[in-house]
CSV table of C-alpha atoms in Angstrom, one decimal:
chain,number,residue,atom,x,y,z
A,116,UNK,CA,91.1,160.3,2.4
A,117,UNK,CA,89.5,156.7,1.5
A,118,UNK,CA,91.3,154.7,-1.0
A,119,UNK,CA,89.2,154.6,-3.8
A,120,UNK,CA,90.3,151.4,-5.3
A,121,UNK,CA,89.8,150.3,-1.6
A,122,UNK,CA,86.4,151.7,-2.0
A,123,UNK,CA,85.7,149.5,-5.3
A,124,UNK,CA,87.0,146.6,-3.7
A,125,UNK,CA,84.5,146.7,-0.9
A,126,UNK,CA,81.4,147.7,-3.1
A,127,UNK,CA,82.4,144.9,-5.6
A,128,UNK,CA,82.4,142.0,-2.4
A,129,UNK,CA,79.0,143.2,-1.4
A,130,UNK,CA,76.0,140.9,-1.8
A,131,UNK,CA,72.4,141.9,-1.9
A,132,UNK,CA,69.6,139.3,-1.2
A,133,UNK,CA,66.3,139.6,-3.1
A,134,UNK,CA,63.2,138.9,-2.1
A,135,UNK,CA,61.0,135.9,-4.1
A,136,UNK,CA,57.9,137.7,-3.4
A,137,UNK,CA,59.4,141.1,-4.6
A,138,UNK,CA,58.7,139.4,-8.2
A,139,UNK,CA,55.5,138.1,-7.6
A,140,UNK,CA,52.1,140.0,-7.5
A,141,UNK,CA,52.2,141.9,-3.8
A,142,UNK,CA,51.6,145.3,-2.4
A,143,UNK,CA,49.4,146.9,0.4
A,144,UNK,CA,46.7,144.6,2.4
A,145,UNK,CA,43.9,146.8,0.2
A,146,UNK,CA,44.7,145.6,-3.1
A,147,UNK,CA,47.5,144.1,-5.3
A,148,UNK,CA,47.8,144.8,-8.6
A,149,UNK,CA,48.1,142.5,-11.3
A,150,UNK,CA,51.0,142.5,-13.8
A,151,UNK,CA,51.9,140.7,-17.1
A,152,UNK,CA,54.9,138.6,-17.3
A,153,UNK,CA,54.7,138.1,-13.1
A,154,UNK,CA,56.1,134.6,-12.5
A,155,UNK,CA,54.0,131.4,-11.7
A,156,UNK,CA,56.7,129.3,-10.5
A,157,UNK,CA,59.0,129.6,-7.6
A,158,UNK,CA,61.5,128.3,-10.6
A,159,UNK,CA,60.2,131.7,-12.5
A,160,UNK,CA,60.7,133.8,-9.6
A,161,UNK,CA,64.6,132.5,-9.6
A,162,UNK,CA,64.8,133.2,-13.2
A,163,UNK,CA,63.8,136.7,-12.4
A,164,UNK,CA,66.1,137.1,-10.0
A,165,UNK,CA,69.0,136.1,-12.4
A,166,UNK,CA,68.4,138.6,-14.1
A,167,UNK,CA,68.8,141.3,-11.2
A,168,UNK,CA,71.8,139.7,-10.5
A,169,UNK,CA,73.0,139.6,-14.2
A,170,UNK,CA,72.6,143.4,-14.4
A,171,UNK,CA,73.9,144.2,-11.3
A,172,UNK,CA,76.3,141.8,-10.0
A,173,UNK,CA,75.8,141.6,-6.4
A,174,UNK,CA,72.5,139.9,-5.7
A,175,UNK,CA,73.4,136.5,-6.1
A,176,UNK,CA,70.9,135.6,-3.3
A,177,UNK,CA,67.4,134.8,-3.2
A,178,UNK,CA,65.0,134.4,0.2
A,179,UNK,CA,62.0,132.4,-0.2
A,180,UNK,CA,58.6,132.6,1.6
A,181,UNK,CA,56.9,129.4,2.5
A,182,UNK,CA,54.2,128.7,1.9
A,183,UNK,CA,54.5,131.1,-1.1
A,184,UNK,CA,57.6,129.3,-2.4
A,185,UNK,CA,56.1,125.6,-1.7
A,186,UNK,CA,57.8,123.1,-4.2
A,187,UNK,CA,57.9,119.4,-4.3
A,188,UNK,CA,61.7,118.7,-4.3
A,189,UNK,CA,63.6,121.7,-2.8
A,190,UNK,CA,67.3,119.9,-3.4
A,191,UNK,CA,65.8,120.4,-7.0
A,192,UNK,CA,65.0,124.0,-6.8
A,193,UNK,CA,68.6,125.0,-5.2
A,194,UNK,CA,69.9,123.3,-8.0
A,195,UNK,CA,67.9,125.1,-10.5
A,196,UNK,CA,69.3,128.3,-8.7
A,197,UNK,CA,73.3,127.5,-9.0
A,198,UNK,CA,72.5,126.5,-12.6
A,199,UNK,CA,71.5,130.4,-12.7
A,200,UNK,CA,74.5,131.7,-10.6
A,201,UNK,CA,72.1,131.6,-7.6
A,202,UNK,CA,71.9,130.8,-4.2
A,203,UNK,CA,68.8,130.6,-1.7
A,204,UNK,CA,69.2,132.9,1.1
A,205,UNK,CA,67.0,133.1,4.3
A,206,UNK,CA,63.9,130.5,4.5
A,207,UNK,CA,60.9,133.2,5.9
A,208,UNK,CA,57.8,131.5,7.5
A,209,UNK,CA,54.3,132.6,7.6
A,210,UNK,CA,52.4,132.6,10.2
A,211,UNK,CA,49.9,135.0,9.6
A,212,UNK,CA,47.7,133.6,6.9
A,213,UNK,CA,46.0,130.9,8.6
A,214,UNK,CA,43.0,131.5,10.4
A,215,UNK,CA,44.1,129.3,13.1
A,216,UNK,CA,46.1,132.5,14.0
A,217,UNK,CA,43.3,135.2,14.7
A,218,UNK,CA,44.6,135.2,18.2
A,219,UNK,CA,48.2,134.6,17.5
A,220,UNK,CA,50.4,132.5,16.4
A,221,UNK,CA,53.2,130.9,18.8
A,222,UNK,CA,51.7,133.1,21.6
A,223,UNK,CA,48.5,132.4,20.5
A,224,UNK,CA,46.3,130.8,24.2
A,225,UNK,CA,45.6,127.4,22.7
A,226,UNK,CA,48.4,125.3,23.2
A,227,UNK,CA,47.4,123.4,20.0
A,228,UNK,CA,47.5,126.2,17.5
A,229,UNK,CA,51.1,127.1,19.2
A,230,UNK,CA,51.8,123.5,17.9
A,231,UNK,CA,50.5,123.8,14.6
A,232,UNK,CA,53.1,127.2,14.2
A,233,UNK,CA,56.1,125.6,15.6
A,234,UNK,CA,55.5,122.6,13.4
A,235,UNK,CA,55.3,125.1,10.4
A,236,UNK,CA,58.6,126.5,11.5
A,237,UNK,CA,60.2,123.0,12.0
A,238,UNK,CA,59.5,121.9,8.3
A,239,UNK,CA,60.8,125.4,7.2
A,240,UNK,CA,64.4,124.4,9.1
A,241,UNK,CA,63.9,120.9,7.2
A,242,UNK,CA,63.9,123.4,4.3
A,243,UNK,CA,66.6,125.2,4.9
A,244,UNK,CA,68.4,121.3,5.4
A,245,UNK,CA,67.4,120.6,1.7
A,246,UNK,CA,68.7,123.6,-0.2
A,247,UNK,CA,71.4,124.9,1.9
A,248,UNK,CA,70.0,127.6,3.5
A,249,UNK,CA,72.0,129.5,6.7
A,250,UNK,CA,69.4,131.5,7.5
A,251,UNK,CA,65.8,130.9,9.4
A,252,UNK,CA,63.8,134.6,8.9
A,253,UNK,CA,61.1,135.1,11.3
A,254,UNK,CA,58.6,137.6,12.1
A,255,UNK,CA,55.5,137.3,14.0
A,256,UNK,CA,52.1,138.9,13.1
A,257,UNK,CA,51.2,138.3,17.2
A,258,UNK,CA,49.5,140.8,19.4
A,259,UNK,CA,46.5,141.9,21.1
A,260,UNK,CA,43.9,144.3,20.2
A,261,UNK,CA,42.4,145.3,23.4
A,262,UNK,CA,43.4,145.6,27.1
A,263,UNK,CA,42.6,142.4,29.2
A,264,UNK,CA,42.6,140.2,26.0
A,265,UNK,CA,45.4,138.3,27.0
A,266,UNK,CA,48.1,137.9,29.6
A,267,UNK,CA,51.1,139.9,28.0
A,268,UNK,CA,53.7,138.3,30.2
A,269,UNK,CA,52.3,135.0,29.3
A,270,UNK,CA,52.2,135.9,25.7
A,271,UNK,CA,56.1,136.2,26.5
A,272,UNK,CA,56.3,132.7,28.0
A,273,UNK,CA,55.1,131.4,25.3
A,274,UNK,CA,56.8,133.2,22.5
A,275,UNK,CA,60.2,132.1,24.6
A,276,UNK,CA,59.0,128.3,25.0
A,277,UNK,CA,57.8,128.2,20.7
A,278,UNK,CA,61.2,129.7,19.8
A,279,UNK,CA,63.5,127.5,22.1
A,280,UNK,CA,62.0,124.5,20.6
A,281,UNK,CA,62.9,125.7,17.4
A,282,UNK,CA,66.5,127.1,17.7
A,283,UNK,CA,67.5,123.2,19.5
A,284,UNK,CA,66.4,122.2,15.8
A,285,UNK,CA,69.6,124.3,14.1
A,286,UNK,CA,71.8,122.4,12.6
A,287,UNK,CA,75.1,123.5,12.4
A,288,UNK,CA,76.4,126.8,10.3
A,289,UNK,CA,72.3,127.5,10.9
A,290,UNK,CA,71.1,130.8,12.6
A,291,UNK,CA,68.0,132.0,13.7
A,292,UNK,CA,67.0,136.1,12.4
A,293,UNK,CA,64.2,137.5,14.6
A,294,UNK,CA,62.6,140.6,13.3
A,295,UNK,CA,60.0,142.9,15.1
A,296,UNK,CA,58.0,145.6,14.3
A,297,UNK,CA,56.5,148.3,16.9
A,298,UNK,CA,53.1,148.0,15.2
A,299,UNK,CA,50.5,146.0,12.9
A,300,UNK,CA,48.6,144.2,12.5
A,301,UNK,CA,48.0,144.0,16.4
A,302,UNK,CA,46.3,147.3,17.6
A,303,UNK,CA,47.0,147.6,21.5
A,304,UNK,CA,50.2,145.1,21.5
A,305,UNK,CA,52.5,143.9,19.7
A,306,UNK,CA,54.4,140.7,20.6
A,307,UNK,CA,58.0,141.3,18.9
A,308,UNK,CA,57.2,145.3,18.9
A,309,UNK,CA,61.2,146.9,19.2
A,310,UNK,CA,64.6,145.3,18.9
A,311,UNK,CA,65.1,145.0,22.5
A,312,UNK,CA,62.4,142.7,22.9
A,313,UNK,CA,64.1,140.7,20.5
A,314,UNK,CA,67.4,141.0,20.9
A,315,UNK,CA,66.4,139.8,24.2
A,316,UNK,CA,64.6,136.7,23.1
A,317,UNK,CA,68.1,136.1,21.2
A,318,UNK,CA,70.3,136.8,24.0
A,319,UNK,CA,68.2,134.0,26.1
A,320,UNK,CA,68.5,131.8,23.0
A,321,UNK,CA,72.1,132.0,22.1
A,322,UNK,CA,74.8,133.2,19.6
A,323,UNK,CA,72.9,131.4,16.9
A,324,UNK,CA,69.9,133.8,17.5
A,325,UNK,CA,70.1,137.3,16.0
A,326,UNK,CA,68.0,140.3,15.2
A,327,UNK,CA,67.0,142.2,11.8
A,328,UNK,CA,66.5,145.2,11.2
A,329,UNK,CA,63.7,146.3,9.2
A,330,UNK,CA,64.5,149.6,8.3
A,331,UNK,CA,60.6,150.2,7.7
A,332,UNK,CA,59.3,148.6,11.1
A,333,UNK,CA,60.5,151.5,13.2
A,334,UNK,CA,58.3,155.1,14.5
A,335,UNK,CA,58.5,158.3,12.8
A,336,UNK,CA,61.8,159.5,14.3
A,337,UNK,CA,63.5,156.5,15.5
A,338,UNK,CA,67.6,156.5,15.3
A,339,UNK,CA,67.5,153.2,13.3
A,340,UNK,CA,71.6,153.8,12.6
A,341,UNK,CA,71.9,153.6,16.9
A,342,UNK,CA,70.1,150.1,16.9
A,343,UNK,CA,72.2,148.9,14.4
A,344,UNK,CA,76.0,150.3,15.8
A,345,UNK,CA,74.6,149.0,19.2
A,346,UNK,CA,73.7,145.6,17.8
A,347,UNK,CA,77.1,145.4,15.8
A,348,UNK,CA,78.5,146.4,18.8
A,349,UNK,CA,77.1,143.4,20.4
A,350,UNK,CA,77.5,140.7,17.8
A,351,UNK,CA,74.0,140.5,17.1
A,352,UNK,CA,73.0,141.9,13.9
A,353,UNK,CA,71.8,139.4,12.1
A,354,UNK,CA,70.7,140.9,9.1
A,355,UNK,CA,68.6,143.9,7.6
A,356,UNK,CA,65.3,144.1,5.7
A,357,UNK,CA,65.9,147.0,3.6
A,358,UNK,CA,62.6,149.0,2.2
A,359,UNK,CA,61.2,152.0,2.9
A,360,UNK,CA,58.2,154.1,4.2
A,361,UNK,CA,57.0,157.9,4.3
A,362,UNK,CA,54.1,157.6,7.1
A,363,UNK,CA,53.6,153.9,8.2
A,364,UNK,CA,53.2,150.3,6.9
A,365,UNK,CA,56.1,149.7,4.8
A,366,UNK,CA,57.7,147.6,2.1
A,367,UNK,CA,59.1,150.2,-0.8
A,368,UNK,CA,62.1,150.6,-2.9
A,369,UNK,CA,65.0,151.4,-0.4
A,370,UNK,CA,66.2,154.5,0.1
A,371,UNK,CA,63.1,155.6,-1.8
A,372,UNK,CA,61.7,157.7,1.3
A,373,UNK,CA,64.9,159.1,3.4
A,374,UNK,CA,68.2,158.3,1.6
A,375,UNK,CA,70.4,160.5,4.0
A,376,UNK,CA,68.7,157.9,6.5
A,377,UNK,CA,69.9,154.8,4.4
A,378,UNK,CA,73.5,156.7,4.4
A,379,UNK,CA,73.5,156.9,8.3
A,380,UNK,CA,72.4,153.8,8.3
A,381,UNK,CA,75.3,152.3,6.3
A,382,UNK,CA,77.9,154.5,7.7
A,383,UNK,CA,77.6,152.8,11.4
A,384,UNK,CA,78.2,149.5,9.1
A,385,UNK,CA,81.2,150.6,7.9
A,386,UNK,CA,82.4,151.8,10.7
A,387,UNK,CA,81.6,149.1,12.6
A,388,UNK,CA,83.3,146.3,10.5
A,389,UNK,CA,79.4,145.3,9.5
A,390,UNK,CA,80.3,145.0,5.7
A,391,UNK,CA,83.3,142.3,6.9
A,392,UNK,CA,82.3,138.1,5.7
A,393,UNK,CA,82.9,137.4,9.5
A,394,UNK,CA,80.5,139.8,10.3
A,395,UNK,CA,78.1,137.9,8.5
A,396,UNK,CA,75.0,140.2,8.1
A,397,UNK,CA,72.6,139.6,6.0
A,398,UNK,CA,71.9,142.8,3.3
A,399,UNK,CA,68.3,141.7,2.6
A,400,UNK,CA,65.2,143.6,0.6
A,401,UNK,CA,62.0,142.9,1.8
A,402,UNK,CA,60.0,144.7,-0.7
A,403,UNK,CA,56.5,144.6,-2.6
A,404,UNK,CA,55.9,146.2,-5.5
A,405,UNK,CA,52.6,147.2,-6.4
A,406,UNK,CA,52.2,149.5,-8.9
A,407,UNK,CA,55.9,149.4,-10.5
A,408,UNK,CA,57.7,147.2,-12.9
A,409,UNK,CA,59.1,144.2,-10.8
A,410,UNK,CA,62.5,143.5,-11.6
A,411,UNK,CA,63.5,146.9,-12.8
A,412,UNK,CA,62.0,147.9,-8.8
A,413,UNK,CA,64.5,145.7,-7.1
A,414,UNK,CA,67.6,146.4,-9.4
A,415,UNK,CA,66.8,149.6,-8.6
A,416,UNK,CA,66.7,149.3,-5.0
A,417,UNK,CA,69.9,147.2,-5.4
A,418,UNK,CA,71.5,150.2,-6.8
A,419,UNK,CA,70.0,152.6,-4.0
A,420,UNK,CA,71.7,150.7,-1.5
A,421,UNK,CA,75.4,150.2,-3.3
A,422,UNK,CA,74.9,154.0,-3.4
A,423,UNK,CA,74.4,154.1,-0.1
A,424,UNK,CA,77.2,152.2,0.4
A,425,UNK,CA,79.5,153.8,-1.8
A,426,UNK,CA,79.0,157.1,0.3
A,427,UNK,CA,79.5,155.5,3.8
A,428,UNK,CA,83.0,153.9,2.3
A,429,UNK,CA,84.0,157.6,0.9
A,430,UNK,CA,83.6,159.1,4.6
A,431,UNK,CA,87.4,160.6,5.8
A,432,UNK,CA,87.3,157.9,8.9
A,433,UNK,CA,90.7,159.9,9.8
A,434,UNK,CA,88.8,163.0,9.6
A,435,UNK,CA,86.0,162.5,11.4
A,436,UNK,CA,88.1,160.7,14.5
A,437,UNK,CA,90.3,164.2,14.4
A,438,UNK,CA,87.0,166.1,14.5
A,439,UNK,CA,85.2,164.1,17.0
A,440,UNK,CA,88.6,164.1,19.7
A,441,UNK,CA,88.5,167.9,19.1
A,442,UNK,CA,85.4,168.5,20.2
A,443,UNK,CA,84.5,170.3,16.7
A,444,UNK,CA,80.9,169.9,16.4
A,445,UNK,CA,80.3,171.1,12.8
A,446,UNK,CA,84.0,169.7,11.6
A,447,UNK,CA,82.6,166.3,12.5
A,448,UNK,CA,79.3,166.9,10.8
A,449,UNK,CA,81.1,168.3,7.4
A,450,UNK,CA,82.9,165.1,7.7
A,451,UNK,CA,79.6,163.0,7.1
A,452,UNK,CA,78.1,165.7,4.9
A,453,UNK,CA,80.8,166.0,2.4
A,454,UNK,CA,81.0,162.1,2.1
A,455,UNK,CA,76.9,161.9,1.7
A,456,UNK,CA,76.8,165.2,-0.6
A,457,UNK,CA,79.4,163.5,-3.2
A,458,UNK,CA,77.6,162.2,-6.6
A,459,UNK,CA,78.9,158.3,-6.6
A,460,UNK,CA,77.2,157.6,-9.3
A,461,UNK,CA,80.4,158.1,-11.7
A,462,UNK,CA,82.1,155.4,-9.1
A,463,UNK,CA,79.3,153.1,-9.2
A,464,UNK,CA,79.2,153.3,-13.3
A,465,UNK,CA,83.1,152.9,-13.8
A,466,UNK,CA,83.4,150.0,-11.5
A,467,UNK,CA,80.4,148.0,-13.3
A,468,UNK,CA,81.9,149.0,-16.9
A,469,UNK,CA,85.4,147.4,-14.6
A,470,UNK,CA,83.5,144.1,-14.1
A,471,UNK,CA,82.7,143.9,-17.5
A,472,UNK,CA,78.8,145.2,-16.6
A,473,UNK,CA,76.7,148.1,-18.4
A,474,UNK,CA,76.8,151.0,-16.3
A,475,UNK,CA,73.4,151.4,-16.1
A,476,UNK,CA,71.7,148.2,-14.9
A,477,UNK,CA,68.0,149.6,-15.6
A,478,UNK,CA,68.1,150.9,-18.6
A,479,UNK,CA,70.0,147.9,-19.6
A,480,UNK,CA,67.6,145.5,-18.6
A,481,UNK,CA,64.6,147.7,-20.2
A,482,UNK,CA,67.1,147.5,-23.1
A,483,UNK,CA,66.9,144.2,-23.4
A,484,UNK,CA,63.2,143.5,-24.0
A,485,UNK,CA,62.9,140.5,-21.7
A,486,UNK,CA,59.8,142.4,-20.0
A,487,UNK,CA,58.8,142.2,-23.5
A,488,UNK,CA,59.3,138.5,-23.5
A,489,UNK,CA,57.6,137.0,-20.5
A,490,UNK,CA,54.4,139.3,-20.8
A,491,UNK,CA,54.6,137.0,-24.0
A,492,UNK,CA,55.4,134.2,-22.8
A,493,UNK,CA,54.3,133.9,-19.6
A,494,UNK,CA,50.4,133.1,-19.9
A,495,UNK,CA,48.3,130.5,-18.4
A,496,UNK,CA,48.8,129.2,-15.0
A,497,UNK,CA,48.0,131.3,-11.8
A,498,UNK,CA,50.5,134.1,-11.6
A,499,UNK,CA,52.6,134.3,-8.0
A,500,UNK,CA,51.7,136.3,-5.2
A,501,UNK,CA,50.7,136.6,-1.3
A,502,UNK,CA,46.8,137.0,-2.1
A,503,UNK,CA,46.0,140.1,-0.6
C-alpha cells in the first residue's frame, strides 16, 4: 500500500501554473462576458494570482500571453511577481489575431508575413530573457480551409524552417513547448493537428524542443493517458495544458468534463516518474472562464487536479505489477478502481490544515471578501481580456 505520508510529500512538492488570461475577461469566440473586479493590468492579473496561490499553496507560477500581457519593463513585472511569492512561467505567443494571418501564420505563403511571426516569436524569447522565464509556449492557429488551397507539405517546410530559426535563439536552461490541436480554426487542415506531428517537429529540433498536451485538443475518444506515457517514455513531455471539454472547443475547469480521464491521465505520470523536478513537466491551466467567478474558477481547477493527483499517488503500484504479471484482467482493473473510487478529499484537507492552510481554499477565499473588494475598487481603465 502507498505510504501516505509519502503521498503528502509528493502532493505538497507539486506546482500548478495559472493562466494570466484565466483572470481576465475570456470565453468562447461568440461572446465574453464581462465581470466586475476583472483586472486591468498585467500587474492586477499577478495580484490575482497571489491569491490562488495564497489559498492553495501550489500555484506559484503564472504564464503570460503577449500581446495580452504587454508591459513596458518586464524585469519590473517579474519583480512585482517575487514580491508576491510569484514566478512567471511559460511566455505564450499569439499569432492568431493579426490579420496578416488569414492564411497562416509561420506557414502562411508570403514569406513576409512568415517574417513578421517569427519576429513576434523572437521578442517573446527576449521576454522570456527579461523575466526569467524557461519556457517558450507555442501553438499555431495555421491551416487550410479547402483542398488545393495550399501545398500541405510545403506548409511543413515552412513550419520546420520558422521554428528552427527560433529554437537557435534559446538561450540556455530555455526550452521550446509545441502544442497542437487536431482541429480549429482551420476547417480541412490543420498544421500542428496531433502530437506526432509535433513531437516530430521536436525530435528534428532537439532536446530543447518538447510537446504539450492539451488535454482539450484531442477527438472524442482519444487515449490522451497513451500519448502522454509514450511521450514520458521518450523524454518529451514538455508540459500539459490542463482544461476540459464535453463536445469540442475547449478551455474549462479541469476535470470538470471526465475526471476518471484526469485520473488516468495522472496515473501514467506517476508511474512514469512525470511528477519527479528532473522530469521537468510543466502542470499548466489553460483555461477561460466565461460565465464563472475568476479566481475561485482556477483555485478550483487547482484543487481538481491535486485530487487527481492525490488518487494516482494512492494506486497499490505493488498490486497492480502482481496483477498485471498474472495475467488477472479485473485484479488489475480493481487496482486502478479502488485507488480512483477513494474520497481524497479528507487527505487533501488535512494536509493543507498541515501547511498551515484552510482546508477549504474556496470557501476561504469567498470568505474573505476580496471579490468584494476589487468589484469596488477596480473601476476605470479597460478591464483585461483577449477581445473576442
Amino acid at each position: 500500500m502507498p505510504d501516505i505520508a509519502a503521498v503528502k510529500a509528493a502532493l505538497a512538492a507539486q506546482r500548478i501554473e495559472t493562466p494570466s488570461w484565466g483572470y481576465g475577461n475570456s470565453g468562447t469566440r461568440f461572446k465574453v462576458f464581462a465581470q466586475p473586479g476583472v483586472p486591468r493590468t498585467p500587474y492586477e492579473k499577478l495580484d490575482d494570482a497571489a491569491q490562488v496561490h495564497a489559498f492553495t499553496g501550489v500555484a506559484p507560477k503564472v504564464s503570460l500571453h503577449i500581446p495580452w500581457d504587454r508591459v513596458d519593463d518586464y524585469a519590473a513585472l517579474a519583480s512585482y511577481a517575487k514580491e508576491r511569492g510569484l514566478e512567471l512561467g511559460a511566455i505564450n505567443s499569439n499569432t492568431f489575431q493579426d490579420d496578416a494571418y488569414r492564411l497562416g501564420s509561420v506557414c502562411h505563403p508570403d514569406a513576409a508575413v512568415r517574417r513578421r511571426a517569427v519576429d513576434h516569436l523572437l521578442d517573446c524569447v527576449d521576454i522570456m530573457d527579461a523575466t526569467g522565464s524557461a519556457d517558450l509556449k507555442l501553438w499555431f492557429a495555421d491551416g487550410t480551409n479547402y483542398p488545393g488551397q495550399d501545398d500541405v507539405t510545403a506548409r511543413q517546410e515552412r513550419l520546420a524552417e520558422c521554428l528552427a530559426e527560433v529554437y537557435e535563439r534559446l538561450g540556455e536552461g530555455q526550452r521550446m513547448l509545441l502544442e497542437y490541436k487536431f482541429f480549429e480554426p482551420a476547417f480541412y487542415t490543420t498544421d500542428v493537428p496531433d502530437w506526432g506531428t509535433a513531437y516530430a517537429h521536436c525530435l528534428r529540433l532537439g532536446p530543447r524542443a518538447q510537446v504539450v498536451v492539451d488535454t482539450g485538443h484531442h477527438a472524442p475518444g482519444t487515449n490522451i493517458e497513451f500519448i502522454v506515457a509514450l511521450l514520458l517514455r521518450e523524454g518529451r513531455l514538455g508540459g500539459f495544458d490542463f482544461n476540459s471539454r464535453f463536445y469540442a472547443d475547449d478551455d474549462l475547469m479541469a476535470g470538470a468534463a471526465d475526471p476518471f480521464q484526469l485520473f488516468r491521465i495522472m496515473h501514467e505520470v506517476v508511474r512514469n516518474g512525470g511528477l519527479a523536478p528532473a522530469a521537468d513537466v510543466a502542470f499548466m491551466l489553460d483555461q477561460c472562464h466565461n460565465i464563472e467567478a475568476k479566481v475561485p474558477a482556477v483555485i478550483r481547477s487547482v484543487a481538481n487536479v491535486q485530487e487527481a493527483t492525490a488518487k494516482a499517488l494512492l494506486v497499490d503500484a505493488d498490486a497492480l505489477a502482481a496483477a498485471q504479471r498474472d495475467g488477472d484482467v479485473l485484479a488489475a482493473n480493481a487496482v486502478l478502481m479502488d485507488a480512483y473510487d477513494t474520497d481524497v478529499r479528507p487527505l487533501l484537507r488535512a494536509l493543507r490544515e498541515e501547511r498551515g492552510l484552510d482546508p477549504d481554499p474556496v470557501a476561504a477565499y469567498l470568505r474573505s471578501g476580496r471579490q468584494e473588494r476589487i468589484a469596488a475598487e477596480r473601476v476605470g481603465g479597460d478591464q483585461a481580456g483577449w477581445g473576442a
